[in-house]
């Protein structure tokens, strides 16, 4: 079984193989343009029972979280690099561009980032790690006077998700404009 929030469980070797097969099939479905991720269809294509899929992924969102783990880790690494950047504002700009690009490339990843509740403990842990890095970055940027005092990591994540929605609904042509508006809005009031 896959661990749920607050529950850690070791998987048997056959369960690890089944989980990997399910994820491989789901990635294949996405690559083929099928974003429905219907758990019953994935079970059939993976050659496992529906119950096996539901034991690992109780719903579509849990499957999407698992598929998004790699992108989430990339975003955490980028956030940690931004914290280490000499210029915290430049690091923040780079992080926001990187995050926006990943969300535009992968709408399911965007859904995981904007989700209020996580299904898996791994996603909760990654969200906490991301928020910790972004908090450090925001603290450095605040000390330099580059950003306003009243925004936190959760605000930045939600605002970036909003920009992603705006860019997607506008066909992508105004990506840089919308990102610029967000960046300008993070500056202290004049």
PDB file of C-alpha atoms in Angstrom:
ATOM      1  CA  UNK A   1       0.000   0.000   0.000  1.00  0.00           C
ATOM      2  CA  UNK A   2       1.016   3.573  -0.568  1.00  0.00           C
ATOM      3  CA  UNK A   3       1.413   5.592   2.608  1.00  0.00           C
ATOM      4  CA  UNK A   4      -1.315   8.110   3.234  1.00  0.00           C
ATOM      5  CA  UNK A   5      -0.906  11.313   5.214  1.00  0.00           C
ATOM      6  CA  UNK A   6       0.597  10.434   8.585  1.00  0.00           C
ATOM      7  CA  UNK A   7       1.006   6.741   7.706  1.00  0.00           C
ATOM      8  CA  UNK A   8       4.328   5.185   6.666  1.00  0.00           C
ATOM      9  CA  UNK A   9       4.323   1.676   5.231  1.00  0.00           C
ATOM     10  CA  UNK A  10       7.008  -0.357   3.454  1.00  0.00           C
ATOM     11  CA  UNK A  11       5.856  -1.826   0.171  1.00  0.00           C
ATOM     12  CA  UNK A  12       6.472  -5.463  -0.739  1.00  0.00           C
ATOM     13  CA  UNK A  13       8.545  -6.074  -3.863  1.00  0.00           C
ATOM     14  CA  UNK A  14       5.485  -7.024  -5.943  1.00  0.00           C
ATOM     15  CA  UNK A  15       3.627  -3.932  -4.730  1.00  0.00           C
ATOM     16  CA  UNK A  16       6.602  -1.750  -5.699  1.00  0.00           C
ATOM     17  CA  UNK A  17       6.580  -3.284  -9.192  1.00  0.00           C
ATOM     18  CA  UNK A  18       2.809  -2.815  -9.525  1.00  0.00           C
ATOM     19  CA  UNK A  19       3.032   0.805  -8.403  1.00  0.00           C
ATOM     20  CA  UNK A  20       5.850   1.490 -10.877  1.00  0.00           C
ATOM     21  CA  UNK A  21       3.853  -0.167 -13.686  1.00  0.00           C
ATOM     22  CA  UNK A  22       0.761   1.882 -12.841  1.00  0.00           C
ATOM     23  CA  UNK A  23       2.796   5.113 -12.881  1.00  0.00           C
ATOM     24  CA  UNK A  24       4.471   4.143 -16.173  1.00  0.00           C
ATOM     25  CA  UNK A  25       1.087   3.471 -17.794  1.00  0.00           C
ATOM     26  CA  UNK A  26      -0.346   6.734 -16.418  1.00  0.00           C
ATOM     27  CA  UNK A  27       2.642   8.683 -17.784  1.00  0.00           C
ATOM     28  CA  UNK A  28       2.121   6.961 -21.127  1.00  0.00           C
ATOM     29  CA  UNK A  29      -1.538   7.948 -21.112  1.00  0.00           C
ATOM     30  CA  UNK A  30      -0.604  11.565 -20.450  1.00  0.00           C
ATOM     31  CA  UNK A  31       2.072  11.516 -23.152  1.00  0.00           C
ATOM     32  CA  UNK A  32      -0.527  10.169 -25.592  1.00  0.00           C
ATOM     33  CA  UNK A  33      -2.806  13.116 -24.761  1.00  0.00           C
ATOM     34  CA  UNK A  34      -5.243  11.265 -22.487  1.00  0.00           C
ATOM     35  CA  UNK A  35      -5.453  13.483 -19.420  1.00  0.00           C
ATOM     36  CA  UNK A  36      -8.483  11.708 -17.954  1.00  0.00           C
ATOM     37  CA  UNK A  37      -6.327   9.275 -15.938  1.00  0.00           C
ATOM     38  CA  UNK A  38      -9.248   6.938 -15.405  1.00  0.00           C
ATOM     39  CA  UNK A  39      -8.093   4.508 -12.750  1.00  0.00           C
ATOM     40  CA  UNK A  40     -10.101   1.594 -14.181  1.00  0.00           C
ATOM     41  CA  UNK A  41      -8.534   2.032 -17.633  1.00  0.00           C
ATOM     42  CA  UNK A  42      -5.055   2.343 -16.131  1.00  0.00           C
ATOM     43  CA  UNK A  43      -5.595  -0.892 -14.186  1.00  0.00           C
ATOM     44  CA  UNK A  44      -6.575  -2.709 -17.361  1.00  0.00           C
ATOM     45  CA  UNK A  45      -3.596  -1.350 -19.314  1.00  0.00           C
ATOM     46  CA  UNK A  46      -1.197  -2.127 -16.443  1.00  0.00           C
ATOM     47  CA  UNK A  47      -2.497  -5.677 -16.166  1.00  0.00           C
ATOM     48  CA  UNK A  48      -3.443  -5.323 -12.524  1.00  0.00           C
ATOM     49  CA  UNK A  49      -6.736  -5.413 -10.710  1.00  0.00           C
ATOM     50  CA  UNK A  50      -8.687  -2.248 -10.109  1.00  0.00           C
ATOM     51  CA  UNK A  51      -8.314  -2.827  -6.369  1.00  0.00           C
ATOM     52  CA  UNK A  52      -4.534  -2.758  -6.762  1.00  0.00           C
ATOM     53  CA  UNK A  53      -4.673   0.661  -8.411  1.00  0.00           C
ATOM     54  CA  UNK A  54      -7.058   1.999  -5.760  1.00  0.00           C
ATOM     55  CA  UNK A  55      -4.851   0.641  -2.933  1.00  0.00           C
ATOM     56  CA  UNK A  56      -1.938   2.653  -4.291  1.00  0.00           C
ATOM     57  CA  UNK A  57      -3.957   5.657  -5.463  1.00  0.00           C
ATOM     58  CA  UNK A  58      -7.369   6.050  -3.783  1.00  0.00           C
ATOM     59  CA  UNK A  59      -8.392   8.708  -6.310  1.00  0.00           C
ATOM     60  CA  UNK A  60      -7.177  10.559  -9.394  1.00  0.00           C
ATOM     61  CA  UNK A  61      -5.634  13.345  -7.318  1.00  0.00           C
ATOM     62  CA  UNK A  62      -3.427  10.840  -5.437  1.00  0.00           C
ATOM     63  CA  UNK A  63      -2.197   9.506  -8.793  1.00  0.00           C
ATOM     64  CA  UNK A  64      -1.550  13.041 -10.061  1.00  0.00           C
ATOM     65  CA  UNK A  65       0.417  13.807  -6.884  1.00  0.00           C
ATOM     66  CA  UNK A  66       2.611  10.763  -7.467  1.00  0.00           C
ATOM     67  CA  UNK A  67       3.143  11.707 -11.107  1.00  0.00           C
ATOM     68  CA  UNK A  68       4.038  15.267 -10.063  1.00  0.00           C
ATOM     69  CA  UNK A  69       6.660  14.281  -7.492  1.00  0.00           C
ATOM     70  CA  UNK A  70       9.582  14.702  -9.908  1.00  0.00           C
ATOM     71  CA  UNK A  71       8.461  18.198 -10.963  1.00  0.00           C
ATOM     72  CA  UNK A  72       7.894  19.096  -7.319  1.00  0.00           C
ATOM     73  CA  UNK A  73      11.453  18.032  -6.472  1.00  0.00           C
ATOM     74  CA  UNK A  74      12.785  20.134  -9.379  1.00  0.00           C
ATOM     75  CA  UNK A  75      10.912  23.152  -8.021  1.00  0.00           C
ATOM     76  CA  UNK A  76      12.335  22.572  -4.529  1.00  0.00           C
ATOM     77  CA  UNK A  77      15.872  22.396  -5.932  1.00  0.00           C
ATOM     78  CA  UNK A  78      15.276  25.629  -7.853  1.00  0.00           C
ATOM     79  CA  UNK A  79      13.872  27.301  -4.709  1.00  0.00           C
ATOM     80  CA  UNK A  80      16.921  26.240  -2.707  1.00  0.00           C
ATOM     81  CA  UNK A  81      19.187  27.621  -5.448  1.00  0.00           C
ATOM     82  CA  UNK A  82      17.225  30.885  -5.370  1.00  0.00           C
ATOM     83  CA  UNK A  83      17.785  31.151  -1.599  1.00  0.00           C
ATOM     84  CA  UNK A  84      21.528  30.813  -2.212  1.00  0.00           C
ATOM     85  CA  UNK A  85      21.535  33.438  -4.992  1.00  0.00           C
ATOM     86  CA  UNK A  86      23.546  36.563  -4.285  1.00  0.00           C
ATOM     87  CA  UNK A  87      20.584  38.795  -5.215  1.00  0.00           C
ATOM     88  CA  UNK A  88      17.412  37.507  -3.531  1.00  0.00           C
ATOM     89  CA  UNK A  89      15.116  39.445  -5.876  1.00  0.00           C
ATOM     90  CA  UNK A  90      16.819  37.961  -8.946  1.00  0.00           C
ATOM     91  CA  UNK A  91      16.536  34.540  -7.299  1.00  0.00           C
ATOM     92  CA  UNK A  92      12.816  35.113  -6.707  1.00  0.00           C
ATOM     93  CA  UNK A  93      12.286  36.197 -10.325  1.00  0.00           C
ATOM     94  CA  UNK A  94      14.120  33.118 -11.601  1.00  0.00           C
ATOM     95  CA  UNK A  95      12.146  30.825  -9.271  1.00  0.00           C
ATOM     96  CA  UNK A  96       8.789  32.292 -10.335  1.00  0.00           C
ATOM     97  CA  UNK A  97       9.650  31.946 -14.035  1.00  0.00           C
ATOM     98  CA  UNK A  98      10.802  28.374 -13.494  1.00  0.00           C
ATOM     99  CA  UNK A  99       7.665  27.471 -11.513  1.00  0.00           C
ATOM    100  CA  UNK A 100       5.343  29.109 -14.026  1.00  0.00           C
ATOM    101  CA  UNK A 101       6.981  27.286 -16.923  1.00  0.00           C
ATOM    102  CA  UNK A 102       6.609  23.928 -15.135  1.00  0.00           C
ATOM    103  CA  UNK A 103       2.945  24.615 -14.389  1.00  0.00           C
ATOM    104  CA  UNK A 104       2.249  25.650 -17.973  1.00  0.00           C
ATOM    105  CA  UNK A 105       3.948  22.483 -19.232  1.00  0.00           C
ATOM    106  CA  UNK A 106       2.012  20.275 -16.825  1.00  0.00           C
ATOM    107  CA  UNK A 107      -1.507  21.336 -15.770  1.00  0.00           C
ATOM    108  CA  UNK A 108      -1.720  18.412 -13.349  1.00  0.00           C
ATOM    109  CA  UNK A 109       1.376  19.661 -11.547  1.00  0.00           C
ATOM    110  CA  UNK A 110      -0.313  23.054 -11.319  1.00  0.00           C
ATOM    111  CA  UNK A 111      -3.337  21.355  -9.745  1.00  0.00           C
ATOM    112  CA  UNK A 112      -1.113  19.723  -7.128  1.00  0.00           C
ATOM    113  CA  UNK A 113       0.577  23.033  -6.304  1.00  0.00           C
ATOM    114  CA  UNK A 114      -2.716  24.867  -5.896  1.00  0.00           C
ATOM    115  CA  UNK A 115      -4.503  22.072  -4.043  1.00  0.00           C
ATOM    116  CA  UNK A 116      -5.563  22.949  -0.515  1.00  0.00           C
ATOM    117  CA  UNK A 117      -5.207  19.371   0.708  1.00  0.00           C
ATOM    118  CA  UNK A 118      -2.690  16.694  -0.106  1.00  0.00           C
ATOM    119  CA  UNK A 119      -3.550  13.039  -0.372  1.00  0.00           C
ATOM    120  CA  UNK A 120      -0.048  11.727   0.253  1.00  0.00           C
ATOM    121  CA  UNK A 121       2.441  12.446   2.987  1.00  0.00           C
ATOM    122  CA  UNK A 122       5.180  12.784   0.349  1.00  0.00           C
ATOM    123  CA  UNK A 123       3.350  15.740  -1.227  1.00  0.00           C
ATOM    124  CA  UNK A 124       2.795  17.339   2.185  1.00  0.00           C
ATOM    125  CA  UNK A 125       6.485  16.965   2.981  1.00  0.00           C
ATOM    126  CA  UNK A 126       7.537  18.418  -0.374  1.00  0.00           C
ATOM    127  CA  UNK A 127       5.118  21.342   0.029  1.00  0.00           C
ATOM    128  CA  UNK A 128       6.595  22.048   3.477  1.00  0.00           C
ATOM    129  CA  UNK A 129      10.137  21.847   2.075  1.00  0.00           C
ATOM    130  CA  UNK A 130       9.222  24.207  -0.767  1.00  0.00           C
ATOM    131  CA  UNK A 131       7.513  26.648   1.591  1.00  0.00           C
ATOM    132  CA  UNK A 132      10.544  26.589   3.895  1.00  0.00           C
ATOM    133  CA  UNK A 133      12.892  27.489   1.029  1.00  0.00           C
ATOM    134  CA  UNK A 134      10.560  30.184  -0.306  1.00  0.00           C
ATOM    135  CA  UNK A 135      10.175  31.612   3.201  1.00  0.00           C
ATOM    136  CA  UNK A 136      13.962  31.894   3.466  1.00  0.00           C
ATOM    137  CA  UNK A 137      14.082  33.585   0.083  1.00  0.00           C
ATOM    138  CA  UNK A 138      11.292  36.010   0.985  1.00  0.00           C
ATOM    139  CA  UNK A 139      12.993  36.841   4.288  1.00  0.00           C
ATOM    140  CA  UNK A 140      16.224  37.718   2.466  1.00  0.00           C
ATOM    141  CA  UNK A 141      14.335  39.777  -0.116  1.00  0.00           C
ATOM    142  CA  UNK A 142      12.422  41.612   2.635  1.00  0.00           C
ATOM    143  CA  UNK A 143      15.627  42.450   4.504  1.00  0.00           C
ATOM    144  CA  UNK A 144      16.986  43.989   1.316  1.00  0.00           C
ATOM    145  CA  UNK A 145      13.777  46.036   0.935  1.00  0.00           C
ATOM    146  CA  UNK A 146      12.939  44.340  -2.378  1.00  0.00           C
ATOM    147  CA  UNK A 147       9.520  42.914  -1.478  1.00  0.00           C
ATOM    148  CA  UNK A 148       6.610  43.802   0.719  1.00  0.00           C
ATOM    149  CA  UNK A 149       6.345  42.577   4.314  1.00  0.00           C
ATOM    150  CA  UNK A 150       2.881  41.050   4.164  1.00  0.00           C
ATOM    151  CA  UNK A 151       3.309  38.119   1.739  1.00  0.00           C
ATOM    152  CA  UNK A 152       4.326  34.625   2.696  1.00  0.00           C
ATOM    153  CA  UNK A 153       5.284  31.476   0.807  1.00  0.00           C
ATOM    154  CA  UNK A 154       1.671  30.287   0.542  1.00  0.00           C
ATOM    155  CA  UNK A 155       0.639  33.641  -0.926  1.00  0.00           C
ATOM    156  CA  UNK A 156       3.391  33.453  -3.536  1.00  0.00           C
ATOM    157  CA  UNK A 157       2.400  29.899  -4.512  1.00  0.00           C
ATOM    158  CA  UNK A 158      -1.285  30.849  -4.837  1.00  0.00           C
ATOM    159  CA  UNK A 159      -0.482  34.024  -6.797  1.00  0.00           C
ATOM    160  CA  UNK A 160       1.718  32.051  -9.192  1.00  0.00           C
ATOM    161  CA  UNK A 161      -1.123  29.565  -9.685  1.00  0.00           C
ATOM    162  CA  UNK A 162      -3.369  32.513 -10.531  1.00  0.00           C
ATOM    163  CA  UNK A 163      -0.873  33.757 -13.101  1.00  0.00           C
ATOM    164  CA  UNK A 164      -0.761  30.259 -14.581  1.00  0.00           C
ATOM    165  CA  UNK A 165      -4.571  30.324 -14.968  1.00  0.00           C
ATOM    166  CA  UNK A 166      -4.451  33.777 -16.567  1.00  0.00           C
ATOM    167  CA  UNK A 167      -1.723  32.766 -19.018  1.00  0.00           C
ATOM    168  CA  UNK A 168      -3.484  29.513 -19.922  1.00  0.00           C
ATOM    169  CA  UNK A 169      -6.854  31.221 -20.437  1.00  0.00           C
ATOM    170  CA  UNK A 170      -5.215  33.870 -22.613  1.00  0.00           C
ATOM    171  CA  UNK A 171      -3.522  31.344 -24.852  1.00  0.00           C
ATOM    172  CA  UNK A 172      -0.040  31.999 -23.464  1.00  0.00           C
ATOM    173  CA  UNK A 173       0.676  35.173 -25.413  1.00  0.00           C
ATOM    174  CA  UNK A 174       0.805  37.422 -22.322  1.00  0.00           C
ATOM    175  CA  UNK A 175       2.950  35.176 -20.099  1.00  0.00           C
ATOM    176  CA  UNK A 176       5.719  37.731 -19.557  1.00  0.00           C
ATOM    177  CA  UNK A 177       3.272  40.575 -18.946  1.00  0.00           C
ATOM    178  CA  UNK A 178       1.344  38.622 -16.287  1.00  0.00           C
ATOM    179  CA  UNK A 179       4.528  37.421 -14.608  1.00  0.00           C
ATOM    180  CA  UNK A 180       5.793  41.017 -14.593  1.00  0.00           C
ATOM    181  CA  UNK A 181       2.576  42.199 -12.939  1.00  0.00           C
ATOM    182  CA  UNK A 182       3.041  39.567 -10.232  1.00  0.00           C
ATOM    183  CA  UNK A 183       6.654  40.558  -9.668  1.00  0.00           C
ATOM    184  CA  UNK A 184       5.768  44.239  -9.504  1.00  0.00           C
ATOM    185  CA  UNK A 185       2.961  43.455  -7.067  1.00  0.00           C
ATOM    186  CA  UNK A 186       5.424  41.792  -4.690  1.00  0.00           C
ATOM    187  CA  UNK A 187       7.413  45.021  -4.387  1.00  0.00           C
ATOM    188  CA  UNK A 188       6.783  47.242  -1.348  1.00  0.00           C
ATOM    189  CA  UNK A 189       4.063  49.898  -1.785  1.00  0.00           C
ATOM    190  CA  UNK A 190       5.416  53.270  -2.862  1.00  0.00           C
TER     191      UNK A 190
END
